mmCIF file of C-alpha atoms in Angstrom:
data_model
loop_
_atom_site.group_PDB
_atom_site.id
_atom_site.type_symbol
_atom_site.label_atom_id
_atom_site.label_comp_id
_atom_site.label_asym_id
_atom_site.label_seq_id
_atom_site.Cartn_x
_atom_site.Cartn_y
_atom_site.Cartn_z
ATOM 1 C CA MET A 1 17.233 -56.972 -32.584
ATOM 2 C CA LYS A 2 16.741 -53.258 -32.760
ATOM 3 C CA HIS A 3 16.458 -51.328 -29.519
ATOM 4 C CA ARG A 4 13.310 -49.160 -29.398
ATOM 5 C CA GLU A 5 12.903 -45.985 -27.407
ATOM 6 C CA THR A 6 9.924 -45.810 -25.176
ATOM 7 C CA GLY A 7 8.346 -42.787 -23.545
ATOM 8 C CA ILE A 8 7.755 -39.239 -24.675
ATOM 9 C CA SER A 9 9.677 -37.784 -27.582
ATOM 10 C CA LYS A 10 12.161 -34.920 -27.069
ATOM 11 C CA PRO A 11 9.993 -32.165 -28.665
ATOM 12 C CA ILE A 12 7.083 -33.062 -26.405
ATOM 13 C CA GLN A 13 9.381 -33.093 -23.355
ATOM 14 C CA LEU A 14 10.748 -29.639 -24.260
ATOM 15 C CA ALA A 15 7.247 -28.265 -24.804
ATOM 16 C CA ALA A 16 6.141 -29.603 -21.417
ATOM 17 C CA ILE A 17 9.154 -28.023 -19.707
ATOM 18 C CA ALA A 18 8.449 -24.689 -21.446
ATOM 19 C CA VAL A 19 4.827 -24.751 -20.244
ATOM 20 C CA ILE A 20 5.920 -25.539 -16.676
ATOM 21 C CA VAL A 21 8.498 -22.709 -16.685
ATOM 22 C CA LEU A 22 5.963 -20.230 -18.078
ATOM 23 C CA ALA A 23 3.320 -21.245 -15.544
ATOM 24 C CA SER A 24 5.864 -20.921 -12.731
ATOM 25 C CA PHE A 25 6.795 -17.424 -13.882
ATOM 26 C CA VAL A 26 3.142 -16.311 -14.046
ATOM 27 C CA LEU A 27 2.366 -17.813 -10.634
ATOM 28 C CA PHE A 28 5.464 -16.200 -9.093
ATOM 29 C CA GLN A 29 4.426 -12.780 -10.452
ATOM 30 C CA ARG A 30 0.910 -13.241 -9.070
ATOM 31 C CA TYR A 31 2.339 -14.283 -5.689
ATOM 32 C CA GLN A 32 4.525 -11.143 -5.605
ATOM 33 C CA SER A 33 1.461 -8.982 -6.347
ATOM 34 C CA PHE A 34 -0.479 -10.744 -3.600
ATOM 35 C CA VAL A 35 2.319 -10.057 -1.093
ATOM 36 C CA SER A 36 2.423 -6.368 -2.084
ATOM 37 C CA GLU A 37 -1.379 -6.058 -1.824
ATOM 38 C CA THR A 38 -1.212 -7.598 1.653
ATOM 39 C CA LYS A 39 1.454 -5.099 2.735
ATOM 40 C CA ILE A 40 -0.659 -2.191 1.478
ATOM 41 C CA THR A 41 -3.734 -3.476 3.312
ATOM 42 C CA GLU A 42 -1.742 -3.835 6.529
ATOM 43 C CA ALA A 43 -0.316 -0.321 6.112
ATOM 44 C CA ILE A 44 -3.809 1.154 5.680
ATOM 45 C CA HIS A 45 -4.897 -0.703 8.801
ATOM 46 C CA LEU A 46 -1.917 0.735 10.722
ATOM 47 C CA ALA A 47 -2.934 4.250 9.655
ATOM 48 C CA SER A 48 -6.534 3.784 10.823
ATOM 49 C CA GLU A 49 -5.760 4.995 14.358
ATOM 50 C CA SER A 50 -4.279 8.230 12.983
ATOM 51 C CA LYS A 51 -7.307 8.564 10.722
ATOM 52 C CA LEU A 52 -9.593 8.274 13.748
ATOM 53 C CA ARG A 53 -7.498 10.802 15.683
ATOM 54 C CA VAL A 54 -7.566 13.309 12.792
ATOM 55 C CA SER A 55 -11.347 12.907 12.533
ATOM 56 C CA GLU A 56 -11.779 13.428 16.289
ATOM 57 C CA PHE A 57 -9.467 16.453 16.227
ATOM 58 C CA TYR A 58 -11.529 17.984 13.429
ATOM 59 C CA MET A 59 -14.857 17.230 15.110
ATOM 60 C CA LEU A 60 -13.714 18.753 18.413
ATOM 61 C CA SER A 61 -11.852 21.801 17.126
ATOM 62 C CA GLY A 62 -13.447 22.496 13.737
ATOM 63 C CA LYS A 63 -10.041 22.564 12.045
ATOM 64 C CA PHE A 64 -7.326 20.222 10.888
ATOM 65 C CA PRO A 65 -4.016 19.833 12.717
ATOM 66 C CA HIS A 66 -1.388 22.220 11.335
ATOM 67 C CA SER A 67 1.143 23.030 14.040
ATOM 68 C CA GLU A 68 3.765 20.509 15.079
ATOM 69 C CA PRO A 69 2.157 19.823 18.496
ATOM 70 C CA GLU A 70 -1.234 19.297 16.840
ATOM 71 C CA VAL A 71 0.235 16.937 14.247
ATOM 72 C CA ASN A 72 2.093 15.025 16.961
ATOM 73 C CA SER A 73 -1.136 14.673 18.955
ATOM 74 C CA VAL A 74 -2.872 12.826 16.096
ATOM 75 C CA THR A 75 0.102 10.738 14.953
ATOM 76 C CA SER A 76 -0.117 7.127 16.112
ATOM 77 C CA ASN A 77 2.685 5.580 18.112
ATOM 78 C CA ILE A 78 3.323 2.188 16.568
ATOM 79 C CA TYR A 79 5.798 0.213 18.614
ATOM 80 C CA ASN A 80 6.206 -2.770 16.293
ATOM 81 C CA MET A 81 6.371 -1.115 12.899
ATOM 82 C CA PRO A 82 6.397 -3.733 10.107
ATOM 83 C CA GLU A 83 9.744 -4.107 8.373
ATOM 84 C CA PHE A 84 8.330 -2.737 5.105
ATOM 85 C CA VAL A 85 6.972 0.570 6.528
ATOM 86 C CA GLU A 86 9.412 3.456 6.886
ATOM 87 C CA GLU A 87 7.060 5.829 8.738
ATOM 88 C CA ILE A 88 3.514 7.113 9.038
ATOM 89 C CA SER A 89 3.218 10.888 8.902
ATOM 90 C CA ILE A 90 0.518 13.563 8.879
ATOM 91 C CA GLU A 91 0.820 16.266 6.249
ATOM 92 C CA PRO A 92 -1.431 19.338 6.347
ATOM 93 C CA GLU A 93 -2.657 20.582 2.966
ATOM 94 C CA PHE A 94 -1.468 17.655 0.859
ATOM 95 C CA ASN A 95 -2.201 18.170 -2.864
ATOM 96 C CA ASP A 96 -5.766 19.523 -2.996
ATOM 97 C CA SER A 97 -6.800 17.957 0.321
ATOM 98 C CA ASP A 98 -6.998 19.587 3.728
ATOM 99 C CA VAL A 99 -4.862 16.944 5.443
ATOM 100 C CA ALA A 100 -3.338 13.559 4.596
ATOM 101 C CA ILE A 101 -1.957 10.575 6.429
ATOM 102 C CA LYS A 102 1.012 9.240 4.474
ATOM 103 C CA ILE A 103 2.356 5.722 4.883
ATOM 104 C CA HIS A 104 5.911 5.625 3.521
ATOM 105 C CA PHE A 105 7.316 2.279 2.416
ATOM 106 C CA LYS A 106 10.957 1.285 2.582
ATOM 107 C CA ALA A 107 12.840 1.074 -0.707
ATOM 108 C CA ASP A 108 11.599 -1.782 -2.911
ATOM 109 C CA ALA A 109 9.192 -3.033 -0.232
ATOM 110 C CA LEU A 110 6.465 -3.406 -2.845
ATOM 111 C CA ASN A 111 8.596 -4.943 -5.605
ATOM 112 C CA ASN A 112 8.323 -1.761 -7.617
ATOM 113 C CA ASN A 113 11.504 -0.961 -9.513
ATOM 114 C CA SER A 114 10.720 2.737 -9.956
ATOM 115 C CA GLY A 115 13.473 3.616 -7.495
ATOM 116 C CA GLY A 116 11.528 6.656 -6.289
ATOM 117 C CA GLU A 117 9.517 7.394 -3.186
ATOM 118 C CA GLN A 118 6.702 4.926 -2.466
ATOM 119 C CA PHE A 119 3.774 5.855 -0.246
ATOM 120 C CA ILE A 120 0.035 5.577 0.023
ATOM 121 C CA TYR A 121 -2.107 8.275 1.543
ATOM 122 C CA LEU A 122 -5.461 8.748 3.196
ATOM 123 C CA ALA A 123 -6.620 12.309 2.489
ATOM 124 C CA ALA A 124 -9.447 14.169 4.231
ATOM 125 C CA ASP A 125 -11.569 17.033 2.937
ATOM 126 C CA ARG A 126 -14.404 18.973 4.509
ATOM 127 C CA LEU A 127 -17.843 18.223 3.155
ATOM 128 C CA GLY A 128 -19.655 21.514 2.751
ATOM 129 C CA THR A 129 -18.978 24.739 4.585
ATOM 130 C CA SER A 130 -21.189 24.359 7.647
ATOM 131 C CA GLY A 131 -20.937 20.668 8.456
ATOM 132 C CA GLN A 132 -18.456 18.718 10.494
ATOM 133 C CA ASP A 133 -18.418 15.799 8.049
ATOM 134 C CA LEU A 134 -15.259 14.611 6.349
ATOM 135 C CA GLU A 135 -14.702 12.753 3.124
ATOM 136 C CA TRP A 136 -11.737 10.366 3.128
ATOM 137 C CA THR A 137 -10.044 9.267 -0.073
ATOM 138 C CA CYS A 138 -6.911 7.288 -0.690
ATOM 139 C CA GLY A 139 -4.265 7.090 -3.355
ATOM 140 C CA ALA A 140 -0.605 6.415 -3.898
ATOM 141 C CA VAL A 141 2.649 7.775 -5.256
ATOM 142 C CA GLY A 142 5.200 5.368 -6.703
ATOM 143 C CA VAL A 143 2.870 2.392 -6.161
ATOM 144 C CA ASP A 144 1.164 0.452 -8.935
ATOM 145 C CA ALA A 145 -2.547 1.389 -8.945
ATOM 146 C CA ASP A 146 -3.492 -2.283 -9.441
ATOM 147 C CA LEU A 147 -2.161 -3.043 -5.939
ATOM 148 C CA LEU A 148 -4.469 -0.561 -4.192
ATOM 149 C CA PRO A 149 -7.794 -1.585 -2.676
ATOM 150 C CA GLY A 150 -10.832 -1.106 -4.886
ATOM 151 C CA ASN A 151 -11.997 2.050 -3.108
ATOM 152 C CA CYS A 152 -8.707 3.907 -3.748
ATOM 153 C CA SER A 153 -8.203 6.068 -6.782
#
């Protein structure tokens, strides 16, 4: 009597394994993006106190902080800084903006292999010449634009 094989043939088994490996790779990449997006959202939340302080400083004095004591007065003191954030700093006259809050990430915190500096920023500009209103924008350097919230450019 001849012994018969039962079950799935080898080519079908290999194809199934290939599909599982590919799906795992895609899901792992999506998970890594989700983790990076979460870190960016948390970093923006951490900078919100400094954003409020900069806005209050501008509303009360009619100018943005420029001197070291002024910058220190609007910089938040965060006692439990997340392990992925290097520092939060205030930079007067950043790019074309009047002032910016920069959230610097530690090396490779966002799974970006660029090897360069990674930070997001919240930049403020005056709206009009007579008003006290500010326009806040956000952006990033060294961070994939797809990881930023929808309202960032």
